[in-house]
Amino acid sequence: SLTAKLQEALRRLRGKGKLSEKDVDEALREVRLALLEADVNFKVVKDFISEIKQKAIGQEVLTSLTPAQQVVKIVLEGLTALMGGKEARIAFASTPPTVIMLVGLQGSGKTTTAAKLARMLKGQGRRPMMVACDTQRPAAITQLEVLGQRLDIPVFSMGDKVAPDKIAKAGLSRAADIAADVVIVDTAGRLHIDQELMDQLRDIRQSVTPHEVLLVVDAMTGQDAVNVAKAFNETIGIDGVILTKLDGDARGGAALSCRAVTGKPIKFVGVGEKLDALEPFYPDRMASRILG
Amino acid sequence: VGGRARLDQDTLDQIEEILIEADIGAVRASQLVEKLRDEVKRSGNGTRVNDIIKNDLLEILGQGNAEITRAEPGTPTVIMFVGVNGTGKTTTVAKLAFHYRTRGHKVMMAAADTFRAAAIQQLEAWGKKVGAMVVSHEEGGDPAAVAYDAVQAAKARGVDYLLVDTAGRLHTRVNLMEELKKIKRVIARDLPGAPHEVLLVIDATTGQNAISQAKVFSQEIGVTGIALTKLDGTAKGGIVVAIKDELGIPVKLVGIGEGPEDLKPFDPVMFVNALFE
Ligand SMILES: Nc1nc2c(ncn2[C@@H]2O[C@H](COP(=O)(O)OP(=O)(O)OP(=O)(O)O)[C@@H](O)[C@H]2O)c(=O)[nH]1
Ligand SMILES: Nc1nc2c(ncn2[C@@H]2O[C@H](COP(=O)(O)OP(=O)(O)OP(=O)(O)O)[C@@H](O)[C@H]2O)c(=O)[nH]1
Ligand SMILES: [Mg+2]
Ligand SMILES: [Mg+2]
């Protein structure tokens, strides 16, 4: 564990009063490695380490902690604060329906997460409806419809020959007909560097003006997470992130990368394939998972 | 001389960052750069630094077999696709089916993902697109039974290639890894030598967790090669360097898009060059 590695590195500091710059540099070398191994982007790590260094130098070593524990404490606090401090929620519209749009790379978990979100909101007494705007992947519409049937939640679709922004708009008007108060729009996975598909996403956004655009990111994503988050945020704007597949053993450094580069909060985490596997995001838990 | 040494350190730092950013891994990147520093010292100022590091990477990637193992003539070659959720297994199965179809082979696909919503329909849609037969049962059925029926049908119909699609599963799910072992056992029992390939499908955007995936899938069912998908994005897929180095598993196929033709055999030189672009 990181604490063990730091104990080793800072063994000779027992009984010392303050953390010197040299002590801190040594400790932060281990922290840097831990964060990189956890897939935090190297630029984000660089910035974070220099920030922590400032906080740590000259700090009194608390009598209740070893110097190593002290450093870990400072790092954990820094990570938790960076990660967003407290739990973020869905911003519901003052006049329904609230429109939530899920976007992200191929295979990140959007369709499954759309159904999980719908189930969660239904459990909270709302009336969700899902809209199938992935007209590209074979059987994507069927996938969302099957999930909707399992949950007894309506799914609006118009087949795969209609433009997704038209489907979204028609879905919104269907929501009014059936008094649905939350509309969840599932979109096709796409590359942030695919100009045409990013334009399409902008069209969908403009046709239904979502209250929440959530970027769905796979927890095992590596250094590329910053590129993806930055591009989606700059091209269509995102309000938050949902991190999926956290039930695995990926450390999830992508969470920190996304947060650092967009400033947007992680709102939920996917923790399994079943439709009840969606939890709120806890910054402190994520911080200690990343640190390892 | 002092000035030149400083330039080298900057260059070395830059190279280390390129490697880390490519998901080579922090420890491995610093080891590679240390090795590079020694080699540059010994080589004098003749060889370009970039060429040396590229060769070091090619040394790791280059050996090992990128060919798809074939069965005895007259029996179906069976290729099993495994991996964690969403990496591109089903799409890669379809692309490889298309590749063999365009070469005039008889191809069958087994829809052994009986768990995920519309997984069977997804593969059946692909089957129509690429002209390959699909063997499937109902959703919720036993995936090993699907594999068994597919092997029977493949033998009976003189199929050249049987491609088995399996459900995405996290390597940390012991019961799901047991299910995968059973699928493989059923195939092997019914056709000696099969499956001739077990391809682990890895998403190029994956970070260090891919090593853990490769380790567990390999120790549980044996992996003969990697299909690296989504290399058409901005991720470099450098994680396959660590996997080749630590486990000896070579990359055989590369996915570069969502269409049936977007599959290439792994080209280590192209891959290494792309790391430095
Ligand atoms: N273990 C686990 N699997 C998940 C989670 N979320 C999604 N999945 C699985 O990840 C795979 C991909 O999920 P999808 O919902 O199809 O992903 P997608 O983003 O809609 O994919 P595209 O539409 O092709 O871009 C499926 O096998 C899901 O069951 C999660 O939190 N944990
Ligand atoms: N850009 C790009 N997308 C790909 C590539 N390979 C697969 N995809 C996309 O990735 C998404 C997931 O592909 P699937 O084939 O459903 O993945 P899977 O591993 O079978 O998923 P599960 O069965 O749910 O675990 C789809 O949207 C595919 O079109 C690739 O090489 N490049
Ligand atoms: Mg989807
Ligand atoms: Mg699949």
XYZ file of C-alpha atoms and ligand atoms in Angstrom:
635
model
C 0.000 0.000 0.000
C 1.086 3.592 -0.400
C 1.182 4.159 3.358
C 3.557 1.204 3.730
C 5.813 2.508 0.948
C 5.847 5.947 2.537
C 6.581 4.485 5.993
C 9.650 2.914 4.454
C 10.705 6.083 2.667
C 10.194 8.266 5.734
C 11.341 5.817 8.445
C 14.144 8.030 9.623
C 11.728 10.892 10.264
C 10.411 9.451 13.529
C 10.681 12.021 16.272
C 11.392 14.859 13.822
C 9.341 17.996 14.315
C 8.612 19.211 10.821
C 8.529 17.875 7.248
C 11.472 19.364 5.316
C 11.415 19.955 1.570
C 13.702 16.969 1.025
C 11.432 14.696 3.103
C 8.413 15.873 1.170
C 10.114 15.398 -2.230
C 10.963 11.838 -1.314
C 7.440 11.081 -0.159
C 5.877 12.718 -3.196
C 7.959 10.583 -5.548
C 6.060 7.588 -4.152
C 2.734 9.420 -4.356
C 3.400 10.372 -7.986
C 4.071 6.742 -8.852
C 0.946 5.586 -7.049
C -1.231 8.089 -8.931
C 0.275 7.196 -12.319
C -0.215 3.492 -11.661
C -3.827 4.369 -10.835
C -4.163 5.873 -14.339
C -4.358 9.523 -13.295
C -3.180 11.588 -16.267
C 0.475 12.570 -15.921
C -0.188 16.320 -16.377
C -2.893 16.196 -13.697
C -0.438 14.343 -11.440
C 2.236 16.988 -12.021
C -0.107 19.832 -11.041
C -1.481 17.947 -8.052
C 1.971 17.045 -6.698
C 3.253 20.622 -6.839
C 0.088 21.776 -5.076
C 0.503 19.167 -2.314
C 4.195 19.970 -1.944
C 3.302 23.531 -0.984
C 0.838 22.287 1.620
C 3.162 19.699 3.094
C 6.461 21.565 3.569
C 6.983 22.937 7.032
C 3.903 21.237 8.409
C 4.174 20.140 11.997
C 4.143 16.366 12.213
C 1.092 15.649 14.341
C 1.986 13.587 17.401
C -0.787 11.113 16.658
C 0.613 10.260 13.200
C 3.874 9.076 11.685
C 5.355 11.380 9.007
C 4.210 8.890 6.363
C 0.659 8.918 7.690
C 0.835 12.711 7.751
C 1.716 12.853 4.071
C -1.011 10.372 3.184
C -3.486 12.466 5.156
C -2.510 15.623 3.252
C -2.679 13.797 -0.078
C -6.059 12.201 0.679
C -7.519 15.533 1.732
C -6.145 17.135 -1.422
C -7.572 14.371 -3.638
C -10.967 14.450 -1.949
C -11.166 18.224 -2.282
C -10.140 18.010 -5.944
C -12.710 15.280 -6.549
C -15.517 17.632 -5.596
C -15.802 17.607 -1.857
C -19.433 16.567 -1.555
C -22.060 14.587 -3.413
C -23.441 16.094 -6.624
C -27.044 15.556 -7.708
C -29.216 15.690 -10.817
C -30.391 19.258 -11.394
C -34.136 18.761 -11.941
C -36.006 21.284 -14.060
C -38.416 23.646 -12.337
C -40.952 22.815 -15.055
C -40.907 19.129 -16.130
C -39.725 17.262 -17.996
C -36.076 17.197 -16.952
C -34.019 16.084 -19.938
C -30.878 14.039 -19.266
C -28.576 13.179 -22.164
C -25.897 10.463 -21.926
C -22.808 10.761 -24.122
C -19.402 9.138 -24.353
C -17.027 6.790 -26.129
C -18.046 3.436 -27.568
C -18.751 0.740 -25.001
C -18.455 2.974 -21.907
C -21.843 1.847 -20.547
C -24.317 4.542 -21.702
C -27.267 2.313 -22.627
C -27.016 0.248 -19.444
C -26.592 3.433 -17.380
C -29.637 5.044 -19.035
C -31.729 2.130 -17.780
C -30.104 2.220 -14.332
C -30.820 5.952 -14.030
C -34.413 5.466 -15.167
C -34.907 2.709 -12.580
C -33.416 4.858 -9.821
C -35.595 7.847 -10.681
C -38.725 5.691 -10.907
C -37.863 4.388 -7.440
C -37.818 8.001 -6.261
C -41.395 8.462 -7.436
C -40.671 10.104 -10.793
C -42.047 9.104 -14.200
C -39.048 8.526 -16.486
C -39.039 7.770 -20.195
C -36.056 6.703 -22.270
C -35.343 7.790 -25.847
C -33.362 5.558 -28.216
C -31.142 7.883 -30.238
C -28.438 5.346 -31.186
C -29.277 4.692 -34.823
C -25.880 3.276 -35.598
C -25.026 0.232 -33.497
C -26.761 -3.010 -34.546
C -29.648 -3.810 -32.150
C -28.919 -0.767 -29.941
C -32.574 0.257 -30.039
C -33.627 -3.301 -29.198
C -31.182 -3.275 -26.273
C -32.812 -0.164 -24.758
C -36.311 -1.513 -25.434
C -35.511 -4.817 -23.716
C -34.186 -2.925 -20.681
C -37.256 -0.688 -20.653
C -39.560 -3.721 -20.730
C -37.722 -5.317 -17.802
C -38.215 -2.141 -15.764
C -41.711 -1.335 -17.031
C -40.382 2.053 -18.178
C -41.485 3.428 -21.574
C -38.917 3.634 -24.371
C -39.468 5.960 -27.312
C -37.832 5.023 -30.611
C -38.315 5.693 -34.313
C -36.087 3.001 -35.770
C -32.610 3.575 -37.144
C -33.501 5.400 -40.385
C -34.484 8.712 -38.730
C -31.910 11.322 -37.665
C -31.198 11.119 -33.924
C -31.994 14.797 -33.278
C -35.448 14.297 -34.835
C -35.974 11.209 -32.659
C -34.981 13.198 -29.573
C -37.382 16.025 -30.407
C -40.248 13.640 -31.102
C -39.434 11.840 -27.864
C -39.779 15.063 -25.937
C -43.253 15.679 -27.337
C -44.237 12.052 -26.566
C -43.075 12.685 -22.983
C -45.591 15.524 -22.751
C -48.367 13.201 -23.982
C -47.665 10.578 -21.343
C -46.796 13.084 -18.576
C -43.266 11.727 -18.182
C -41.289 14.105 -15.985
C -37.774 12.834 -16.806
C -36.559 12.080 -20.313
C -33.304 10.114 -20.600
C -31.689 10.279 -24.035
C -29.306 7.440 -24.933
C -26.897 8.330 -27.752
C -24.499 6.285 -29.878
C -20.941 5.845 -28.670
C -18.564 8.040 -30.648
C -14.974 9.250 -30.797
C -14.347 12.807 -29.566
C -12.219 13.285 -32.707
C -15.029 12.315 -35.088
C -16.073 15.749 -36.304
C -19.263 14.564 -38.009
C -20.494 12.598 -35.001
C -19.637 15.409 -32.565
C -21.676 17.762 -34.793
C -24.531 15.261 -34.659
C -24.322 15.324 -30.872
C -24.537 19.089 -30.930
C -27.669 18.815 -33.106
C -29.276 16.443 -30.621
C -28.383 18.782 -27.785
C -29.896 21.753 -29.576
C -33.087 19.903 -30.426
C -33.972 19.073 -26.786
C -31.869 21.463 -24.639
C -31.000 18.966 -21.908
C -30.805 20.063 -18.282
C -28.054 17.503 -17.696
C -25.487 16.260 -20.204
C -23.603 13.430 -18.521
C -20.367 11.988 -19.889
C -20.228 8.237 -19.288
C -16.632 7.098 -18.720
C -15.252 3.604 -18.165
C -13.360 3.424 -14.836
C -10.522 1.493 -16.504
C -9.737 4.343 -18.929
C -6.076 5.327 -18.889
C -4.225 8.501 -19.817
C -6.685 9.218 -22.651
C -9.420 10.245 -20.185
C -8.290 13.888 -20.255
C -8.513 14.037 -24.043
C -12.024 12.613 -24.048
C -13.392 14.717 -21.187
C -11.839 17.919 -22.503
C -13.148 17.373 -26.039
C -16.705 16.487 -25.007
C -16.836 19.409 -22.610
C -15.486 21.886 -25.160
C -17.604 20.619 -28.062
C -21.013 20.137 -26.461
C -20.554 21.008 -22.803
C -21.092 18.471 -20.024
C -22.663 18.918 -16.598
C -21.158 15.879 -14.985
C -19.622 12.448 -15.338
C -20.821 8.945 -14.593
C -17.977 6.504 -13.979
C -18.870 2.902 -14.867
C -17.525 -0.578 -14.105
C -16.188 0.403 -10.700
C -17.086 -3.091 -9.504
C -13.825 -4.251 -11.089
C -10.333 -3.686 -9.721
C -9.438 -0.643 -11.819
C -8.105 2.090 -9.511
C -10.153 4.658 -11.409
C -7.667 7.523 -11.798
C -9.724 8.599 -14.816
C -12.133 10.101 -12.274
C -9.494 12.573 -11.144
C -8.412 13.309 -14.706
C -11.972 14.094 -15.844
C -12.638 16.291 -12.821
C -9.337 18.154 -13.099
C -9.660 18.944 -16.802
C -13.369 19.907 -16.902
C -14.114 21.070 -13.367
C -17.347 19.071 -13.598
C -18.413 16.657 -10.819
C -18.749 12.909 -10.962
C -22.388 12.332 -10.103
C -22.856 8.558 -10.097
C -20.862 5.379 -10.361
C -21.815 2.121 -12.055
C -20.974 -0.862 -9.890
C -22.283 -3.848 -11.830
C -24.165 -5.151 -14.841
C -27.532 -5.420 -13.066
C -29.905 -2.489 -13.332
C -29.819 -1.721 -9.601
C -26.024 -1.230 -9.744
C -25.869 2.567 -9.700
C -24.638 4.500 -6.667
C -24.001 8.136 -5.789
C -20.376 9.194 -6.050
C -18.434 9.534 -2.793
C -15.300 11.677 -3.292
C -13.488 10.383 -0.210
C -14.010 6.730 -1.147
C -12.773 7.428 -4.669
C -9.714 9.263 -3.317
C -8.586 6.320 -1.191
C -9.310 3.862 -4.004
C -7.138 5.847 -6.401
C -4.322 6.226 -3.887
C -4.309 2.467 -3.308
C 29.697 18.581 -23.141
C 27.704 19.753 -20.097
C 25.223 21.555 -22.361
C 24.736 18.486 -24.481
C 24.075 16.334 -21.378
C 21.340 18.779 -20.336
C 19.714 18.518 -23.764
C 19.746 14.742 -23.449
C 17.975 14.934 -20.070
C 15.220 17.088 -21.571
C 14.864 14.685 -24.463
C 14.781 11.730 -22.077
C 12.117 13.419 -19.937
C 10.052 14.127 -23.034
C 10.325 10.522 -24.142
C 9.336 9.311 -20.665
C 6.223 11.504 -20.804
C 5.314 10.228 -24.282
C 5.591 6.658 -22.999
C 3.525 7.351 -19.877
C 0.903 9.148 -21.927
C 0.722 6.109 -24.216
C -0.190 3.929 -21.180
C 3.148 2.094 -21.202
C 3.124 2.465 -17.406
C 5.156 4.735 -15.122
C 7.639 2.162 -13.833
C 8.175 0.614 -17.259
C 8.588 4.053 -18.861
C 11.329 5.016 -16.433
C 13.071 1.640 -16.941
C 12.934 2.086 -20.718
C 14.358 5.602 -20.426
C 17.181 4.397 -18.158
C 18.026 1.724 -20.723
C 17.852 4.383 -23.448
C 20.228 6.669 -21.540
C 22.858 3.898 -21.359
C 22.425 3.012 -25.021
C 22.740 6.637 -26.126
C 25.956 6.978 -24.074
C 27.410 3.862 -25.671
C 26.303 4.705 -29.197
C 27.879 8.181 -29.141
C 26.012 10.776 -31.182
C 25.507 8.631 -34.279
C 22.079 7.053 -33.834
C 18.959 9.163 -33.347
C 17.495 8.758 -29.893
C 14.005 8.082 -31.247
C 15.242 5.174 -33.355
C 16.894 3.545 -30.331
C 13.760 3.676 -28.159
C 11.598 2.449 -31.028
C 13.900 -0.522 -31.491
C 13.746 -1.290 -27.780
C 9.953 -1.352 -27.989
C 10.029 -3.486 -31.148
C 12.300 -5.938 -29.370
C 9.535 -6.449 -26.811
C 6.652 -6.535 -29.286
C 8.284 -8.135 -32.268
C 8.683 -11.752 -31.303
C 5.742 -14.055 -30.829
C 3.193 -15.142 -33.326
C 0.711 -12.763 -34.919
C -0.723 -15.474 -37.197
C -4.123 -17.020 -36.476
C -3.569 -20.719 -35.735
C -5.468 -22.944 -38.175
C -7.043 -26.315 -37.616
C -6.251 -29.433 -39.649
C -7.678 -29.001 -43.172
C -11.250 -30.283 -43.229
C -12.058 -29.294 -39.653
C -13.347 -25.939 -38.452
C -10.840 -23.490 -36.973
C -12.411 -22.313 -33.714
C -11.621 -18.862 -32.365
C -12.999 -17.787 -28.982
C -13.353 -14.104 -28.050
C -13.201 -13.081 -24.404
C -12.728 -9.948 -22.361
C -14.262 -7.440 -19.997
C -17.464 -5.540 -20.773
C -17.758 -3.225 -23.740
C -14.289 -3.750 -25.236
C -15.551 -4.643 -28.730
C -15.744 -8.465 -28.732
C -18.992 -8.809 -30.704
C -17.932 -6.229 -33.290
C -14.499 -7.854 -33.649
C -16.120 -11.278 -34.166
C -18.200 -9.741 -36.960
C -15.175 -8.037 -38.533
C -13.149 -11.263 -38.546
C -16.138 -13.121 -39.983
C -16.306 -10.519 -42.742
C -12.560 -10.895 -43.395
C -12.881 -14.664 -43.882
C -16.095 -14.278 -45.912
C -14.393 -11.951 -48.391
C -11.793 -14.682 -48.871
C -14.507 -17.175 -49.793
C -14.511 -19.120 -46.502
C -17.585 -20.601 -44.858
C -17.998 -18.808 -41.531
C -20.210 -19.457 -38.514
C -20.596 -17.349 -35.385
C -21.785 -18.649 -32.005
C -23.885 -16.260 -29.900
C -22.614 -17.492 -26.547
C -23.489 -14.229 -24.783
C -26.826 -15.329 -23.411
C -26.836 -12.724 -20.679
C -26.725 -9.150 -21.939
C -29.843 -7.472 -23.342
C -30.080 -7.877 -27.130
C -26.598 -9.456 -27.381
C -27.986 -12.267 -29.530
C -29.865 -9.839 -31.802
C -26.705 -7.760 -32.172
C -24.715 -10.766 -33.426
C -27.588 -11.938 -35.638
C -27.763 -8.499 -37.262
C -24.042 -8.740 -37.950
C -24.478 -12.271 -39.317
C -26.863 -10.951 -41.953
C -24.517 -8.073 -42.790
C -21.423 -10.221 -43.335
C -23.023 -13.419 -44.632
C -22.176 -15.718 -41.748
C -24.444 -18.282 -40.072
C -25.275 -17.594 -36.441
C -25.966 -20.330 -33.883
C -27.945 -19.079 -30.917
C -30.323 -20.156 -28.188
C -32.749 -18.017 -26.182
C -31.538 -15.269 -23.886
C -30.786 -16.646 -20.426
C -29.738 -20.033 -21.800
C -26.527 -21.913 -21.003
C -23.641 -20.406 -23.020
C -21.767 -23.729 -22.995
C -24.794 -25.350 -24.652
C -24.666 -22.717 -27.401
C -20.950 -23.429 -27.894
C -21.645 -27.168 -28.024
C -24.398 -26.794 -30.641
C -22.212 -24.460 -32.668
C -19.337 -26.950 -32.775
C -21.740 -29.718 -33.874
C -23.224 -27.501 -36.576
C -19.805 -26.293 -37.711
C -18.566 -29.871 -38.165
C -21.785 -31.006 -39.864
C -21.769 -28.121 -42.336
C -18.071 -28.162 -43.152
C -17.551 -24.667 -41.799
C -14.006 -23.286 -42.151
C -14.139 -20.828 -39.230
C -16.268 -20.918 -36.095
C -16.052 -17.664 -34.154
C -17.385 -17.819 -30.593
C -18.619 -14.565 -29.045
C -18.863 -14.584 -25.253
C -20.403 -12.179 -22.736
C -18.294 -9.377 -21.360
C -17.193 -10.187 -17.818
C -14.928 -8.588 -15.259
C -11.943 -10.822 -14.488
C -12.681 -10.309 -10.795
C -15.964 -12.280 -11.059
C -14.904 -15.816 -10.103
C -18.201 -17.455 -11.105
C -18.121 -15.799 -14.543
C -14.536 -16.944 -15.109
C -15.697 -20.477 -14.184
C -18.457 -20.155 -16.808
C -15.834 -19.213 -19.385
C -13.705 -22.231 -18.482
C -16.734 -24.444 -18.991
C -17.397 -22.978 -22.441
C -13.793 -23.680 -23.421
C -13.917 -27.231 -21.991
C -17.081 -28.025 -23.952
C -15.469 -26.804 -27.184
C -12.247 -28.751 -26.511
C -14.045 -31.970 -25.620
C -15.958 -31.921 -28.852
C -13.167 -30.930 -31.214
C -9.592 -31.907 -30.355
C -7.249 -28.938 -30.636
C -10.092 -26.444 -30.327
C -10.332 -23.620 -29.572
C -7.334 -22.955 -31.799
C -7.202 -19.357 -30.632
C -8.491 -17.616 -27.510
C -8.344 -13.910 -28.217
C -8.545 -11.431 -25.360
C -10.218 -8.269 -26.625
C -8.709 -5.150 -25.060
C -9.905 -1.580 -25.545
C -7.008 0.712 -26.514
C -8.285 3.355 -24.068
C -7.649 0.993 -21.134
C -4.968 1.906 -18.627
C -2.966 -0.280 -16.254
C -5.970 -2.480 -15.444
C -5.420 -4.250 -18.793
C -2.416 -6.025 -17.256
C -4.638 -7.389 -14.492
C -7.205 -8.439 -17.119
C -4.595 -10.245 -19.206
C -3.088 -11.972 -16.159
C -6.381 -13.343 -14.887
C -7.890 -14.336 -18.245
C -4.610 -15.978 -19.136
C -4.277 -17.941 -15.912
C -7.939 -18.995 -15.942
C -8.463 -20.039 -19.567
C -5.256 -19.394 -21.447
C -5.021 -16.517 -23.932
C -3.246 -17.021 -27.267
C -3.470 -13.457 -28.543
C -4.889 -10.011 -28.136
C -7.308 -8.082 -30.307
C -6.645 -4.414 -29.568
C -9.726 -2.339 -30.429
C -10.567 1.355 -30.851
C -7.068 2.295 -31.955
C -8.777 4.839 -34.239
C -9.240 7.064 -31.174
C -6.524 9.123 -29.464
C -5.426 6.383 -27.049
C -2.204 4.636 -28.024
C -2.802 1.224 -26.461
C 0.699 1.109 -24.972
C -0.551 -1.321 -22.364
C 0.069 -4.165 -24.842
C 3.820 -3.582 -24.443
C 3.604 -4.496 -20.757
C 1.365 -7.477 -21.532
C 3.826 -8.821 -24.123
C 6.770 -8.205 -21.802
C 5.241 -9.742 -18.682
C 3.038 -12.469 -20.108
C 4.408 -13.102 -23.597
C 0.973 -12.638 -25.170
C 1.209 -11.070 -28.661
C -1.245 -8.689 -30.289
C -2.733 -10.404 -33.344
C -5.510 -8.059 -34.479
C -6.179 -4.344 -34.319
C -9.604 -2.651 -34.530
C -9.638 0.760 -36.171
C -13.320 1.564 -36.503
C -16.882 0.317 -36.274
C -17.346 -1.061 -39.793
C -16.823 -4.657 -40.942
C -13.590 -3.791 -42.762
C -12.006 -1.965 -39.804
C -9.761 -4.815 -38.727
C -6.048 -5.168 -39.466
C -3.364 -7.677 -38.540
C -1.068 -6.202 -35.890
C 1.861 -4.280 -37.386
C 4.426 -3.612 -34.623
C 6.394 -1.052 -36.647
C 3.292 1.018 -37.423
C 2.203 0.724 -33.800
C 5.544 1.912 -32.396
C 5.756 4.778 -34.885
C 2.265 5.890 -33.882
C 3.369 6.105 -30.241
C 5.722 8.921 -31.175
C 3.404 10.844 -33.488
N -19.429 -4.793 -14.638
C -20.062 -3.726 -15.125
N -20.448 -3.746 -16.409
C -21.091 -2.659 -16.881
C -21.363 -1.507 -16.099
N -22.029 -0.616 -16.886
C -22.164 -1.179 -18.097
N -21.600 -2.423 -18.098
C -21.486 -3.376 -19.203
O -20.655 -2.777 -20.175
C -21.030 -3.266 -21.472
C -21.290 -2.077 -22.375
O -22.459 -1.421 -21.922
P -23.396 -0.596 -22.915
O -24.475 -0.004 -22.062
O -23.811 -1.421 -24.076
O -22.367 0.512 -23.387
P -22.638 1.718 -24.390
O -21.849 2.882 -23.934
O -24.100 1.975 -24.542
O -22.031 1.155 -25.739
P -22.185 1.835 -27.169
O -23.608 2.222 -27.327
O -21.754 0.788 -28.136
O -21.260 3.010 -27.189
C -22.242 -4.158 -21.261
O -21.769 -5.488 -21.188
C -22.766 -3.722 -19.915
O -23.468 -4.739 -19.246
C -20.906 -1.512 -14.724
O -21.072 -0.563 -13.966
N -20.270 -2.650 -14.306
N -14.223 3.352 -32.868
C -14.247 2.040 -32.666
N -15.311 1.496 -32.052
C -15.329 0.153 -31.876
C -14.258 -0.681 -32.287
N -14.586 -1.958 -31.966
C -15.803 -1.919 -31.381
N -16.263 -0.645 -31.337
C -17.520 -0.158 -30.769
O -17.499 -0.417 -29.372
C -18.844 -0.614 -28.900
C -18.891 -1.913 -28.120
O -18.691 -2.980 -29.033
P -19.240 -4.436 -28.736
O -18.783 -5.288 -29.867
O -20.690 -4.422 -28.427
O -18.424 -4.767 -27.409
P -18.517 -6.076 -26.554
O -17.169 -6.344 -25.988
O -19.103 -7.203 -27.333
O -19.495 -5.636 -25.386
P -20.198 -6.584 -24.302
O -20.648 -7.813 -25.020
O -21.317 -5.778 -23.786
O -19.160 -6.860 -23.282
C -19.725 -0.597 -30.138
O -20.285 0.689 -30.251
C -18.758 -0.856 -31.275
O -19.190 -0.313 -32.502
C -13.113 -0.066 -32.924
O -12.135 -0.690 -33.317
N -13.178 1.294 -33.083
Mg -25.255 2.009 -26.218
Mg -20.726 -8.383 -26.968
